[in-house]
Short mmCIF file of C-alpha atoms in Angstrom, two decimals:
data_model
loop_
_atom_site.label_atom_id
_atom_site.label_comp_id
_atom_site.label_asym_id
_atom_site.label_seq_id
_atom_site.Cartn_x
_atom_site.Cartn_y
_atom_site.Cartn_z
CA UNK U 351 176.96 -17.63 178.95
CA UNK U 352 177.74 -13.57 179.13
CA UNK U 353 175.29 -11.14 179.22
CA UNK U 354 176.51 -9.68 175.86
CA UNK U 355 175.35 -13.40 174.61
CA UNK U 356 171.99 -13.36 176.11
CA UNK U 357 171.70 -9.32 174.82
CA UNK U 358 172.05 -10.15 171.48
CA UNK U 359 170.04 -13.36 171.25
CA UNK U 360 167.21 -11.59 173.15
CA UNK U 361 167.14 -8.91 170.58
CA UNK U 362 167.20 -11.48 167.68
CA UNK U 363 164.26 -13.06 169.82
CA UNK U 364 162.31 -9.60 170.18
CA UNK U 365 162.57 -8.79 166.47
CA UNK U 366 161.76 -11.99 165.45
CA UNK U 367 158.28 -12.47 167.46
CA UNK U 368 157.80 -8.90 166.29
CA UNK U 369 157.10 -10.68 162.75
CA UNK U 370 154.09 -12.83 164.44
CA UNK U 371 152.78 -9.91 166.15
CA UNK U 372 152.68 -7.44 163.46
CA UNK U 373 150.63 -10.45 161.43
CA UNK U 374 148.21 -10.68 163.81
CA UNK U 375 147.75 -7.05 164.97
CA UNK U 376 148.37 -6.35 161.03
CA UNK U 377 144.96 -9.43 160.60
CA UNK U 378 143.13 -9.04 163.96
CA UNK U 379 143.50 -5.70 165.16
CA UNK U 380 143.28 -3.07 161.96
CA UNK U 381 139.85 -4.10 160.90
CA UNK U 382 138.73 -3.17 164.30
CA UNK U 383 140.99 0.06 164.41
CA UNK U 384 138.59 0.74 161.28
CA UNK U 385 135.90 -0.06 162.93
CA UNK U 386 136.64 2.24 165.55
CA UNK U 387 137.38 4.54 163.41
CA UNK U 388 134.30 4.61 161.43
CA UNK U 389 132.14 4.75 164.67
CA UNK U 390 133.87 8.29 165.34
CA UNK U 391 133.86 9.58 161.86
CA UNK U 392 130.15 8.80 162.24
CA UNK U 393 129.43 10.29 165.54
CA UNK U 394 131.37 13.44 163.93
CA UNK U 395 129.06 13.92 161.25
CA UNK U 396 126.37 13.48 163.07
CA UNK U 397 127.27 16.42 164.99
CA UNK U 398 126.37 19.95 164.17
CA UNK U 399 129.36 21.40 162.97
CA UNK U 400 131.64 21.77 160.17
CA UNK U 401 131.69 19.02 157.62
CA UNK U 402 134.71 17.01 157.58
CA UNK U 403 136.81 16.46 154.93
CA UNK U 404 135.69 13.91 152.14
CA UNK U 405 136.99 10.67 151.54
CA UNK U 406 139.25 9.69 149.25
CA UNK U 407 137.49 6.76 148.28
CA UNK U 408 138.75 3.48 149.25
CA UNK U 409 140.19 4.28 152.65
CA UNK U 410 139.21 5.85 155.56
CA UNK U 411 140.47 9.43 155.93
CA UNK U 412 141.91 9.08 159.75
CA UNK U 413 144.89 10.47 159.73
CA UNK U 414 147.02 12.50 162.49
CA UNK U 415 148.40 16.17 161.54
CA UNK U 416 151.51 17.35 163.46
CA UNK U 417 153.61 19.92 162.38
CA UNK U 418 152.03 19.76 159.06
CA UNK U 419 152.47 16.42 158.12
CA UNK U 420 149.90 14.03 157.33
CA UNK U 421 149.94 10.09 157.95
CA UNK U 422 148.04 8.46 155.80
CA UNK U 423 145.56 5.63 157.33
CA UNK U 424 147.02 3.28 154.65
CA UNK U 425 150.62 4.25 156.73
CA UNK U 426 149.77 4.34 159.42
CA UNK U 427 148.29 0.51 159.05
CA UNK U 428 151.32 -0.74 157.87
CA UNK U 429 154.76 1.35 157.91
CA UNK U 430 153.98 2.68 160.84
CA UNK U 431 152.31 -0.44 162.40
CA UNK U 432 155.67 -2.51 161.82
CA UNK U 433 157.77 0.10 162.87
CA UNK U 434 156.30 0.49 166.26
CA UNK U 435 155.91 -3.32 167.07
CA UNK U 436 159.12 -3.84 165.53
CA UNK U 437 161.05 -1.30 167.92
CA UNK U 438 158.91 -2.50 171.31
CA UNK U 439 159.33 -5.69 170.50
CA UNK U 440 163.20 -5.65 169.91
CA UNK U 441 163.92 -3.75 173.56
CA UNK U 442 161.65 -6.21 174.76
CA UNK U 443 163.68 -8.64 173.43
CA UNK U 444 166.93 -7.00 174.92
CA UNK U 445 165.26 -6.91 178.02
CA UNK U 446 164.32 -9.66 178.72
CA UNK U 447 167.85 -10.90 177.83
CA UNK U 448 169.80 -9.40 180.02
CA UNK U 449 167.08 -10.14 182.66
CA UNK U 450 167.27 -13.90 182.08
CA UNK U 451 171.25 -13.79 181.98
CA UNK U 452 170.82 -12.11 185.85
CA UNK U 453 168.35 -14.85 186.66
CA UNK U 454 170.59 -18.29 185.34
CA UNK U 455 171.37 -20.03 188.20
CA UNK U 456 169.15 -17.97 190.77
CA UNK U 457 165.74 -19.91 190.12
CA UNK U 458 166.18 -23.00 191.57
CA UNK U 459 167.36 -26.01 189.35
CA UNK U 460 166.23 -24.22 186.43
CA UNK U 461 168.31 -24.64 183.60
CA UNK U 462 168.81 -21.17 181.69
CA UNK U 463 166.26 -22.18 178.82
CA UNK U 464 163.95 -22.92 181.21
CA UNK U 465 164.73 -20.07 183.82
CA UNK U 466 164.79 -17.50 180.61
CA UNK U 467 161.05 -19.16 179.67
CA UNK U 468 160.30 -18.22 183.35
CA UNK U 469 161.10 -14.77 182.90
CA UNK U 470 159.40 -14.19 179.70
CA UNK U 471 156.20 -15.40 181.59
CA UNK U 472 156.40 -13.49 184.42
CA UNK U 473 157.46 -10.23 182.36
CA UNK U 474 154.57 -10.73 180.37
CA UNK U 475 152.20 -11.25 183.75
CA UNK U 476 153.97 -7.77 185.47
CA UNK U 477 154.18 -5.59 182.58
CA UNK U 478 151.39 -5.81 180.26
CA UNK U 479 148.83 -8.18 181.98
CA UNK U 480 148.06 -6.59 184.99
CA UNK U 481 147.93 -3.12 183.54
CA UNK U 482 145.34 -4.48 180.56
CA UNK U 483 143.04 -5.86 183.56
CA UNK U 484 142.90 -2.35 184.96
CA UNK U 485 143.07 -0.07 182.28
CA UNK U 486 142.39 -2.36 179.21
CA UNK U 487 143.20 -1.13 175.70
CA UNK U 488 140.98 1.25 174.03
CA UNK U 489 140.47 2.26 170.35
CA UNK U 490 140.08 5.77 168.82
CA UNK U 491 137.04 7.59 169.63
CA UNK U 492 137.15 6.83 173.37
CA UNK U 493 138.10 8.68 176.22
CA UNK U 494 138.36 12.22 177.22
CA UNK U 495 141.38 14.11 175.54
CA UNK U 496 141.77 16.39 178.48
CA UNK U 497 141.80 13.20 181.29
CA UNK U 498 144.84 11.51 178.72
CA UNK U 499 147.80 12.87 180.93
CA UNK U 500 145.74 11.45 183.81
CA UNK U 501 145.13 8.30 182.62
CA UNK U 502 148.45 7.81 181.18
CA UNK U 503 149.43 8.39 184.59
CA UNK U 504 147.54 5.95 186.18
CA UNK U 505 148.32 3.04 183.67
CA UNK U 506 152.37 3.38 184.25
CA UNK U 507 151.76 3.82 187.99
CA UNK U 508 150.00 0.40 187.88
CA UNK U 509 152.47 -1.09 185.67
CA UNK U 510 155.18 0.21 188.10
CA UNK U 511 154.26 -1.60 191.15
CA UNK U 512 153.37 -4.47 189.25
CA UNK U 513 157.06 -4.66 188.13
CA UNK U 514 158.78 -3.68 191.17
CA UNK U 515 156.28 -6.51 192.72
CA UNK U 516 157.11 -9.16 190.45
CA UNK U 517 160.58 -8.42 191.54
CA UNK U 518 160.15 -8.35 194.98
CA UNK U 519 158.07 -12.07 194.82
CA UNK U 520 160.66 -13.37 192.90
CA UNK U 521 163.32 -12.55 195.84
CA UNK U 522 161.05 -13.79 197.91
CA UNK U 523 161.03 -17.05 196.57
CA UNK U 524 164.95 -17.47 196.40
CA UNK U 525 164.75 -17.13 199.84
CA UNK U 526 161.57 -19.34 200.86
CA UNK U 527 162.61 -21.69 198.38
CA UNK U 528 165.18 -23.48 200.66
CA UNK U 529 162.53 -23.54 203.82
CA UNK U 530 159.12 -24.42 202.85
CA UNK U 531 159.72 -26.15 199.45
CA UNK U 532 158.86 -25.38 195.85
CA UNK U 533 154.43 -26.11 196.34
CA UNK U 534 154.17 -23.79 199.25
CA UNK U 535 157.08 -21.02 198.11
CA UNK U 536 154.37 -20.44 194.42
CA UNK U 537 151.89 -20.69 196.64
CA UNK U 538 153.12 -17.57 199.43
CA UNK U 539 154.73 -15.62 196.78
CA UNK U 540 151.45 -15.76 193.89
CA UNK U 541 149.48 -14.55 196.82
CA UNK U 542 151.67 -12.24 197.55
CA UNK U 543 151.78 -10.91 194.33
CA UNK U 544 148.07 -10.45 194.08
CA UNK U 545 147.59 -8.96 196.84
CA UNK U 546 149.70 -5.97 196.40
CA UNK U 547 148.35 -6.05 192.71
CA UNK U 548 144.66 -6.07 193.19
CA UNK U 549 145.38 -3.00 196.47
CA UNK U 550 147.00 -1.11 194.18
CA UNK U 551 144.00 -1.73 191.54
CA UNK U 552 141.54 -0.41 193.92
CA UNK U 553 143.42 2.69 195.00
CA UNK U 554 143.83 3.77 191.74
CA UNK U 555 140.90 5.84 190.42
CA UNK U 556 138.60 3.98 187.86
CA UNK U 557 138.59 5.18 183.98
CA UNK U 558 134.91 5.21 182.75
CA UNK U 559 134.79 7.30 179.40
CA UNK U 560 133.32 4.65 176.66
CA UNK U 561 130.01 7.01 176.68
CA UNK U 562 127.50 5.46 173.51
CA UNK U 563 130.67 3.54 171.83
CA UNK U 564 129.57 0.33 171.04
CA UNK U 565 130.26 -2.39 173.23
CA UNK U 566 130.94 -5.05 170.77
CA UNK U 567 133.68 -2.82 168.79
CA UNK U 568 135.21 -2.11 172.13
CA UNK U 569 135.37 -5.86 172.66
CA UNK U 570 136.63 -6.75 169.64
CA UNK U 571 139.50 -4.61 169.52
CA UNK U 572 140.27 -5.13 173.14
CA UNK U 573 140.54 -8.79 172.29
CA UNK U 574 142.64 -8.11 169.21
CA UNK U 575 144.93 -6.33 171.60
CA UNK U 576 145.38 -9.42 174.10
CA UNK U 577 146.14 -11.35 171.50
CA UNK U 578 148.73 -9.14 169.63
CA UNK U 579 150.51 -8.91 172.78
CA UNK U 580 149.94 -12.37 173.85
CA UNK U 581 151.25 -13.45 170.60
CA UNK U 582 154.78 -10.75 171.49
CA UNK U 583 155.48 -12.58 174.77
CA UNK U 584 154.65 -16.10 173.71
CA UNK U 585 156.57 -16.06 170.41
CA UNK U 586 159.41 -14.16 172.60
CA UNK U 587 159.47 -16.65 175.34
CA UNK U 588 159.44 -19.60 173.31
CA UNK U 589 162.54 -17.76 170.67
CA UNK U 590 164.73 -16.58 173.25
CA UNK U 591 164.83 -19.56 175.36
CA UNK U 592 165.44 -22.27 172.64
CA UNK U 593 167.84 -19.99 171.18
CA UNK U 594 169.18 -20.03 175.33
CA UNK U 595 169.34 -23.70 175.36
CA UNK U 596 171.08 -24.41 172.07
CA UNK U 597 173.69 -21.51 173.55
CA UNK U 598 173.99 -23.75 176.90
CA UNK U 599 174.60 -27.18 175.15
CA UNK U 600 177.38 -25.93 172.73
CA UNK U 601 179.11 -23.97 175.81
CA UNK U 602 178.71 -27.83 177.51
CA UNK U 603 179.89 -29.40 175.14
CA UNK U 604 182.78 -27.12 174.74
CA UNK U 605 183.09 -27.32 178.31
CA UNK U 606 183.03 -30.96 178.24
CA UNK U 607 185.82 -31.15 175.14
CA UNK U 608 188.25 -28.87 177.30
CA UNK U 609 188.49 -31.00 180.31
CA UNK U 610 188.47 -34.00 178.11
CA UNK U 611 191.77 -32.39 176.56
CA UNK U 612 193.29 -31.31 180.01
CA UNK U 613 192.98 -35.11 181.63
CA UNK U 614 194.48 -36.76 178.23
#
């Protein structure tokens, strides 16, 4: 039960619930990336200045330019899809490995599956959740490009104390654990959590730039988006800590052969 162990096995983890998320972002959330996309391609001719560029026919003709190269829509969709879930996913995975092998023994009775499961849920909770319920995901044609530093800002700053938060509730509860009992030590330290949380929320400056974007589109994707990354933590949870337990049993059972051999 090394770190190295749980390092590897969470990367295997992260890459492989990379291949359920990329399905359903891939299924769910393109078509509404297209969607998006259409609304500002509209809104652009609409406007009265130079035509854009035509189409090429069967795909839309979003594409980003930097330093002279093109991405294609169609690559950006797929190649470039996987490759970015693929890589967050897989440090993710790593992660939350090394992260679980820190926590075995430390939560309670827990045994490591079930202390790794723990971890996955509450990494999930501290570092996407809570920053989607403040500044939830939002497709292209929203927001102000000049306000992106700002807002990129604000999102990590939230995501920050929700992390070091998590952290501190969770040592928190080691030590309450002991005192008041398991009922009332979820109880102290979920309220603790949300408190600092929900402060933090309302210090931070609100985002308002949707503007005319349609409000179905924007719920669509944003649901697409909770459901990609809902589908990342689950399918990482549920990987990494069978692939946790199996690990414990066979280093029990070759626990259990040794001393049988040392008392014979």
């Amino acid at each position: 039960m090394t770190p190295r162990n749980f390092l590897v096995r969470g990367l295997l983890a992260g890459f492989l619930a990379g291949i359920f998320a990329f399905a359903v972002s891939y299924t769910v959330g393109e078509p509404q990336v297209d969607a998006a996309i259409a609304v500002e391609e509209a809104g652009t001719a609409a406007a009265p200045v130079e035509a854009a560029p035509a189409d090429d026919g069967h795909t839309h003709s979003h594409s980003h330019d930097e330093g002279g190269t093109v991405v294609s829509r169609d690559n950006q969709s797929t190649w470039g899809l996987a490759t970015g879930i693929f890589a967050v996913s897989t440090a993710f995975g790593g992660v939350v490995g090394l992260i679980s092998a820190f926590a075995v023994g430390r939560l309670g009775r827990l045994r490591p599956s079930q202390s790794t499961a723990v971890i996955a849920l509450l990494g999930f909770v501290a570092a996407w959740l809570v920053p989607f319920v403040k500044y939830p995901a939002t497709p292209p044609a929203v927001g102000n490009e000049d306000t992106l530093a700002d807002r990129t800002l604000y999102y990590f700053t939230i995501q920050a104390v929700s992390i070091l938060a998590m952290i501190g509730v969770v040592l928190l509860a080691r030590r309450l654990l002991s005192q008041i009992g398991t009922y009332r030590t979820l109880l102290v330290s979920g309220a603790t959590f949300l408190v600092i949380v929900v402060v933090t929320g309302l210090l931070l400056p609100t985002v308002n730039e949707i503007g005319t974007f349609p409000g179905d589109t924007l719920w669509y994707f944003r649901r697409a988006s909770l459901m990609t990354n809902l589908t990342l933590w689950a399918a990482l949870g549920i990987i990494l800590a069978g692939l946790i337990g199996r690990l414990y049993e066979q280093e029990t059972a070759r626990t259990a052969r040794r001393d049988l051999a040392a008392s014979l």
